[in-house]
Amino acid sequence: MGLMIDLLPSAGPALVVGGGSVASRKVRNLVESQFEVVVVAPEVAEEIRLAPQVTVFERLFEPTDIDLRPFGVVFACTNDRATNALVGRLARTLGIPVVVADAQAESTFFTPATIRDGDLAVAVSTGGADPSLARRIREQIVASLGPNWGSIAGAARREREARLALRHPESTDEAK
């Protein structure tokens, strides 16, 4: 079983192999997290093609694609089992964290179902057992919270920073 990690853009660019709905969700999350993303797939959803910070190669995956950049993370999310297995094997061999969408056992980590609203982030995980269940639970949590929680969290951040600045004016940058 893989490790759940919160992806940071400093990990390096991300490779997404696949261009459908699963790949679209992964690309959206990576772009929101400020990753540079490379997508390789013979057919690519319009949402991916139009996303900022995304380079698209509209063709079949080739093993040398994993060497295009020093990738920090890889996502194999095609509808082809053999391609996903190959991408996973190559990434693991190179020591690159990988999610193989159709085979949890071949993944070295998994990502939670996350939604962000300003400073608020809600994430739910089933440990990779059922990503669609995690998404449904996340959506129920967000619906039960109602609107404006992102702005409330932002206001709380500003208030905290102001309190810290009053107590320790020289160390407010470190406290963030």
PDB file of C-alpha atoms in Angstrom:
ATOM      1  CA  MET A   1       0.000   0.000   0.000  1.00  0.00           C
ATOM      2  CA  GLY A   2       1.191   3.489  -0.812  1.00  0.00           C
ATOM      3  CA  LEU A   3       1.764   6.528   1.317  1.00  0.00           C
ATOM      4  CA  MET A   4      -0.621   9.484   1.185  1.00  0.00           C
ATOM      5  CA  ILE A   5       1.248  12.678   0.425  1.00  0.00           C
ATOM      6  CA  ASP A   6       0.309  16.299   0.021  1.00  0.00           C
ATOM      7  CA  LEU A   7       1.975  17.238  -3.236  1.00  0.00           C
ATOM      8  CA  LEU A   8       4.234  20.268  -3.317  1.00  0.00           C
ATOM      9  CA  PRO A   9       5.300  21.891  -6.595  1.00  0.00           C
ATOM     10  CA  SER A  10       8.895  21.916  -5.343  1.00  0.00           C
ATOM     11  CA  ALA A  11       8.858  18.149  -5.915  1.00  0.00           C
ATOM     12  CA  GLY A  12       9.422  18.891  -9.614  1.00  0.00           C
ATOM     13  CA  PRO A  13       7.210  18.751 -12.671  1.00  0.00           C
ATOM     14  CA  ALA A  14       4.495  16.135 -12.925  1.00  0.00           C
ATOM     15  CA  LEU A  15       3.902  13.645 -15.736  1.00  0.00           C
ATOM     16  CA  VAL A  16       0.317  12.577 -16.405  1.00  0.00           C
ATOM     17  CA  VAL A  17      -0.135   9.730 -18.869  1.00  0.00           C
ATOM     18  CA  GLY A  18      -3.739   9.781 -20.025  1.00  0.00           C
ATOM     19  CA  GLY A  19      -6.117  12.403 -21.306  1.00  0.00           C
ATOM     20  CA  GLY A  20      -9.607  11.475 -20.094  1.00  0.00           C
ATOM     21  CA  SER A  21     -11.703  12.279 -17.039  1.00  0.00           C
ATOM     22  CA  VAL A  22      -9.333  10.791 -14.435  1.00  0.00           C
ATOM     23  CA  ALA A  23      -6.373  12.576 -16.023  1.00  0.00           C
ATOM     24  CA  SER A  24      -8.403  15.814 -16.102  1.00  0.00           C
ATOM     25  CA  ARG A  25      -8.969  15.631 -12.328  1.00  0.00           C
ATOM     26  CA  LYS A  26      -5.282  14.944 -11.694  1.00  0.00           C
ATOM     27  CA  VAL A  27      -4.183  17.795 -13.983  1.00  0.00           C
ATOM     28  CA  ARG A  28      -6.675  20.206 -12.369  1.00  0.00           C
ATOM     29  CA  ASN A  29      -5.341  19.399  -8.890  1.00  0.00           C
ATOM     30  CA  LEU A  30      -1.721  19.653 -10.015  1.00  0.00           C
ATOM     31  CA  VAL A  31      -2.302  23.014 -11.725  1.00  0.00           C
ATOM     32  CA  GLU A  32      -4.147  24.324  -8.632  1.00  0.00           C
ATOM     33  CA  SER A  33      -1.070  23.302  -6.638  1.00  0.00           C
ATOM     34  CA  GLN A  34       1.126  25.272  -9.091  1.00  0.00           C
ATOM     35  CA  PHE A  35       2.823  22.292 -10.721  1.00  0.00           C
ATOM     36  CA  GLU A  36       4.256  22.359 -14.191  1.00  0.00           C
ATOM     37  CA  VAL A  37       2.484  19.414 -15.879  1.00  0.00           C
ATOM     38  CA  VAL A  38       3.321  17.301 -18.921  1.00  0.00           C
ATOM     39  CA  VAL A  39       0.472  15.221 -20.378  1.00  0.00           C
ATOM     40  CA  VAL A  40       0.976  12.389 -22.856  1.00  0.00           C
ATOM     41  CA  ALA A  41      -2.094  10.778 -24.442  1.00  0.00           C
ATOM     42  CA  PRO A  42      -3.415  10.077 -27.940  1.00  0.00           C
ATOM     43  CA  GLU A  43      -6.644  11.935 -27.092  1.00  0.00           C
ATOM     44  CA  VAL A  44      -6.710  14.805 -24.619  1.00  0.00           C
ATOM     45  CA  ALA A  45      -9.757  16.423 -23.021  1.00  0.00           C
ATOM     46  CA  GLU A  46     -10.271  20.091 -23.848  1.00  0.00           C
ATOM     47  CA  GLU A  47     -10.006  20.986 -20.136  1.00  0.00           C
ATOM     48  CA  ILE A  48      -6.438  19.623 -20.111  1.00  0.00           C
ATOM     49  CA  ARG A  49      -5.493  21.258 -23.400  1.00  0.00           C
ATOM     50  CA  LEU A  50      -6.602  24.689 -22.125  1.00  0.00           C
ATOM     51  CA  ALA A  51      -5.069  24.434 -18.645  1.00  0.00           C
ATOM     52  CA  PRO A  52      -2.191  26.778 -17.775  1.00  0.00           C
ATOM     53  CA  GLN A  53       1.254  25.328 -17.022  1.00  0.00           C
ATOM     54  CA  VAL A  54       0.453  22.209 -19.071  1.00  0.00           C
ATOM     55  CA  THR A  55       2.452  20.857 -22.001  1.00  0.00           C
ATOM     56  CA  VAL A  56       0.512  18.318 -24.071  1.00  0.00           C
ATOM     57  CA  PHE A  57       1.954  15.605 -26.313  1.00  0.00           C
ATOM     58  CA  GLU A  58      -1.010  14.186 -28.189  1.00  0.00           C
ATOM     59  CA  ARG A  59       0.294  10.712 -28.971  1.00  0.00           C
ATOM     60  CA  LEU A  60       0.771   7.279 -27.431  1.00  0.00           C
ATOM     61  CA  PHE A  61       3.079   7.045 -24.415  1.00  0.00           C
ATOM     62  CA  GLU A  62       6.647   6.004 -25.177  1.00  0.00           C
ATOM     63  CA  PRO A  63       9.035   4.727 -22.478  1.00  0.00           C
ATOM     64  CA  THR A  64      11.423   7.626 -23.190  1.00  0.00           C
ATOM     65  CA  ASP A  65       8.663  10.092 -22.181  1.00  0.00           C
ATOM     66  CA  ILE A  66       9.547   9.518 -18.553  1.00  0.00           C
ATOM     67  CA  ASP A  67      12.930  11.101 -19.333  1.00  0.00           C
ATOM     68  CA  LEU A  68      11.475  14.306 -20.878  1.00  0.00           C
ATOM     69  CA  ARG A  69      12.050  16.191 -17.613  1.00  0.00           C
ATOM     70  CA  PRO A  70      13.193  15.369 -14.080  1.00  0.00           C
ATOM     71  CA  PHE A  71       9.661  14.449 -12.981  1.00  0.00           C
ATOM     72  CA  GLY A  72       8.847  14.630  -9.283  1.00  0.00           C
ATOM     73  CA  VAL A  73       5.627  12.613  -9.583  1.00  0.00           C
ATOM     74  CA  VAL A  74       3.936  10.489 -12.228  1.00  0.00           C
ATOM     75  CA  PHE A  75       0.266   9.599 -12.735  1.00  0.00           C
ATOM     76  CA  ALA A  76      -0.708   6.669 -14.976  1.00  0.00           C
ATOM     77  CA  CYS A  77      -4.375   7.122 -15.777  1.00  0.00           C
ATOM     78  CA  THR A  78      -5.115   5.743 -19.209  1.00  0.00           C
ATOM     79  CA  ASN A  79      -7.823   3.244 -20.023  1.00  0.00           C
ATOM     80  CA  ASP A  80      -5.140   0.775 -21.125  1.00  0.00           C
ATOM     81  CA  ARG A  81      -3.934  -1.663 -18.442  1.00  0.00           C
ATOM     82  CA  ALA A  82      -0.644  -2.457 -20.228  1.00  0.00           C
ATOM     83  CA  THR A  83       0.264   1.234 -20.589  1.00  0.00           C
ATOM     84  CA  ASN A  84      -0.554   1.991 -16.949  1.00  0.00           C
ATOM     85  CA  ALA A  85       1.525  -0.995 -15.809  1.00  0.00           C
ATOM     86  CA  LEU A  86       4.462   0.121 -17.980  1.00  0.00           C
ATOM     87  CA  VAL A  87       4.319   3.706 -16.708  1.00  0.00           C
ATOM     88  CA  GLY A  88       4.170   2.462 -13.120  1.00  0.00           C
ATOM     89  CA  ARG A  89       7.075   0.070 -13.593  1.00  0.00           C
ATOM     90  CA  LEU A  90       9.259   2.742 -15.241  1.00  0.00           C
ATOM     91  CA  ALA A  91       8.517   5.316 -12.534  1.00  0.00           C
ATOM     92  CA  ARG A  92       9.194   2.855  -9.706  1.00  0.00           C
ATOM     93  CA  THR A  93      12.467   1.778 -11.361  1.00  0.00           C
ATOM     94  CA  LEU A  94      13.560   5.430 -11.488  1.00  0.00           C
ATOM     95  CA  GLY A  95      12.433   6.062  -7.902  1.00  0.00           C
ATOM     96  CA  ILE A  96       9.711   8.517  -8.946  1.00  0.00           C
ATOM     97  CA  PRO A  97       6.537   8.453  -6.837  1.00  0.00           C
ATOM     98  CA  VAL A  98       3.704   7.113  -8.999  1.00  0.00           C
ATOM     99  CA  VAL A  99      -0.049   6.677  -8.884  1.00  0.00           C
ATOM    100  CA  VAL A 100      -1.370   3.922 -11.145  1.00  0.00           C
ATOM    101  CA  ALA A 101      -5.063   4.734 -11.310  1.00  0.00           C
ATOM    102  CA  ASP A 102      -6.291   1.222 -12.063  1.00  0.00           C
ATOM    103  CA  ALA A 103      -3.931  -0.687  -9.741  1.00  0.00           C
ATOM    104  CA  GLN A 104      -3.441   0.536  -6.182  1.00  0.00           C
ATOM    105  CA  ALA A 105      -0.816  -2.165  -5.533  1.00  0.00           C
ATOM    106  CA  GLU A 106       1.364  -0.679  -8.298  1.00  0.00           C
ATOM    107  CA  SER A 107       1.171   2.828  -6.802  1.00  0.00           C
ATOM    108  CA  THR A 108       3.784   4.165  -4.414  1.00  0.00           C
ATOM    109  CA  PHE A 109       1.470   6.840  -3.008  1.00  0.00           C
ATOM    110  CA  PHE A 110      -2.079   8.066  -3.299  1.00  0.00           C
ATOM    111  CA  THR A 111      -3.697  11.471  -3.181  1.00  0.00           C
ATOM    112  CA  PRO A 112      -6.790  12.357  -1.186  1.00  0.00           C
ATOM    113  CA  ALA A 113      -9.938  13.773  -2.765  1.00  0.00           C
ATOM    114  CA  THR A 114      -9.387  17.464  -2.101  1.00  0.00           C
ATOM    115  CA  ILE A 115     -11.291  20.680  -2.582  1.00  0.00           C
ATOM    116  CA  ARG A 116      -9.808  24.091  -1.883  1.00  0.00           C
ATOM    117  CA  ASP A 117     -11.626  27.338  -1.162  1.00  0.00           C
ATOM    118  CA  GLY A 118      -9.109  30.058  -0.392  1.00  0.00           C
ATOM    119  CA  ASP A 119      -7.263  29.074   2.773  1.00  0.00           C
ATOM    120  CA  LEU A 120      -9.601  26.162   3.475  1.00  0.00           C
ATOM    121  CA  ALA A 121      -8.776  22.699   2.154  1.00  0.00           C
ATOM    122  CA  VAL A 122     -10.920  19.625   2.737  1.00  0.00           C
ATOM    123  CA  ALA A 123      -9.334  16.265   1.943  1.00  0.00           C
ATOM    124  CA  VAL A 124     -10.728  12.754   2.317  1.00  0.00           C
ATOM    125  CA  SER A 125      -8.982   9.472   1.632  1.00  0.00           C
ATOM    126  CA  THR A 126      -9.989   5.827   1.600  1.00  0.00           C
ATOM    127  CA  GLY A 127      -6.342   4.788   1.417  1.00  0.00           C
ATOM    128  CA  GLY A 128      -6.721   4.215  -2.295  1.00  0.00           C
ATOM    129  CA  ALA A 129      -9.470   1.629  -1.787  1.00  0.00           C
ATOM    130  CA  ASP A 130     -12.250   3.605  -3.486  1.00  0.00           C
ATOM    131  CA  PRO A 131     -11.448   7.070  -4.877  1.00  0.00           C
ATOM    132  CA  SER A 132     -15.055   7.639  -5.977  1.00  0.00           C
ATOM    133  CA  LEU A 133     -16.253   7.037  -2.405  1.00  0.00           C
ATOM    134  CA  ALA A 134     -13.662   9.543  -1.138  1.00  0.00           C
ATOM    135  CA  ARG A 135     -14.961  12.120  -3.642  1.00  0.00           C
ATOM    136  CA  ARG A 136     -18.576  11.541  -2.570  1.00  0.00           C
ATOM    137  CA  ILE A 137     -17.675  11.920   1.112  1.00  0.00           C
ATOM    138  CA  ARG A 138     -15.651  15.076   0.370  1.00  0.00           C
ATOM    139  CA  GLU A 139     -18.624  16.558  -1.509  1.00  0.00           C
ATOM    140  CA  GLN A 140     -20.963  15.773   1.415  1.00  0.00           C
ATOM    141  CA  ILE A 141     -18.583  17.453   3.869  1.00  0.00           C
ATOM    142  CA  VAL A 142     -18.293  20.540   1.699  1.00  0.00           C
ATOM    143  CA  ALA A 143     -22.073  20.693   1.214  1.00  0.00           C
ATOM    144  CA  SER A 144     -22.662  20.406   4.961  1.00  0.00           C
ATOM    145  CA  LEU A 145     -20.211  23.256   5.657  1.00  0.00           C
ATOM    146  CA  GLY A 146     -22.038  25.649   3.370  1.00  0.00           C
ATOM    147  CA  PRO A 147     -20.587  28.738   1.697  1.00  0.00           C
ATOM    148  CA  ASN A 148     -17.960  31.243   2.853  1.00  0.00           C
ATOM    149  CA  TRP A 149     -15.680  28.929   4.827  1.00  0.00           C
ATOM    150  CA  GLY A 150     -12.724  29.821   2.599  1.00  0.00           C
ATOM    151  CA  SER A 151     -13.131  33.514   3.367  1.00  0.00           C
ATOM    152  CA  ILE A 152     -13.628  32.741   7.070  1.00  0.00           C
ATOM    153  CA  ALA A 153     -10.365  30.776   7.087  1.00  0.00           C
ATOM    154  CA  GLY A 154      -8.650  33.678   5.295  1.00  0.00           C
ATOM    155  CA  ALA A 155      -9.915  36.149   7.881  1.00  0.00           C
ATOM    156  CA  ALA A 156      -8.719  33.833  10.672  1.00  0.00           C
ATOM    157  CA  ARG A 157      -5.271  33.716   9.044  1.00  0.00           C
ATOM    158  CA  ARG A 158      -5.076  37.525   8.895  1.00  0.00           C
ATOM    159  CA  GLU A 159      -6.182  37.833  12.532  1.00  0.00           C
ATOM    160  CA  ARG A 160      -3.603  35.281  13.650  1.00  0.00           C
ATOM    161  CA  GLU A 161      -0.838  37.039  11.734  1.00  0.00           C
ATOM    162  CA  ALA A 162      -1.821  40.362  13.313  1.00  0.00           C
ATOM    163  CA  ARG A 163      -1.743  38.825  16.827  1.00  0.00           C
ATOM    164  CA  LEU A 164       1.648  37.252  16.158  1.00  0.00           C
ATOM    165  CA  ALA A 165       3.018  40.513  14.796  1.00  0.00           C
ATOM    166  CA  LEU A 166       1.981  42.311  17.998  1.00  0.00           C
ATOM    167  CA  ARG A 167       3.614  39.687  20.228  1.00  0.00           C
ATOM    168  CA  HIS A 168       6.761  39.036  18.206  1.00  0.00           C
ATOM    169  CA  PRO A 169       7.293  41.680  15.532  1.00  0.00           C
ATOM    170  CA  GLU A 170      10.716  40.270  14.576  1.00  0.00           C
ATOM    171  CA  SER A 171       9.535  36.667  14.029  1.00  0.00           C
ATOM    172  CA  THR A 172       6.212  36.911  12.180  1.00  0.00           C
ATOM    173  CA  ASP A 173       7.744  35.631   8.946  1.00  0.00           C
ATOM    174  CA  GLU A 174       8.974  32.493  10.699  1.00  0.00           C
ATOM    175  CA  ALA A 175       5.597  31.828  12.369  1.00  0.00           C
ATOM    176  CA  LYS A 176       3.741  31.550   9.080  1.00  0.00           C
TER     177      LYS A 176
END
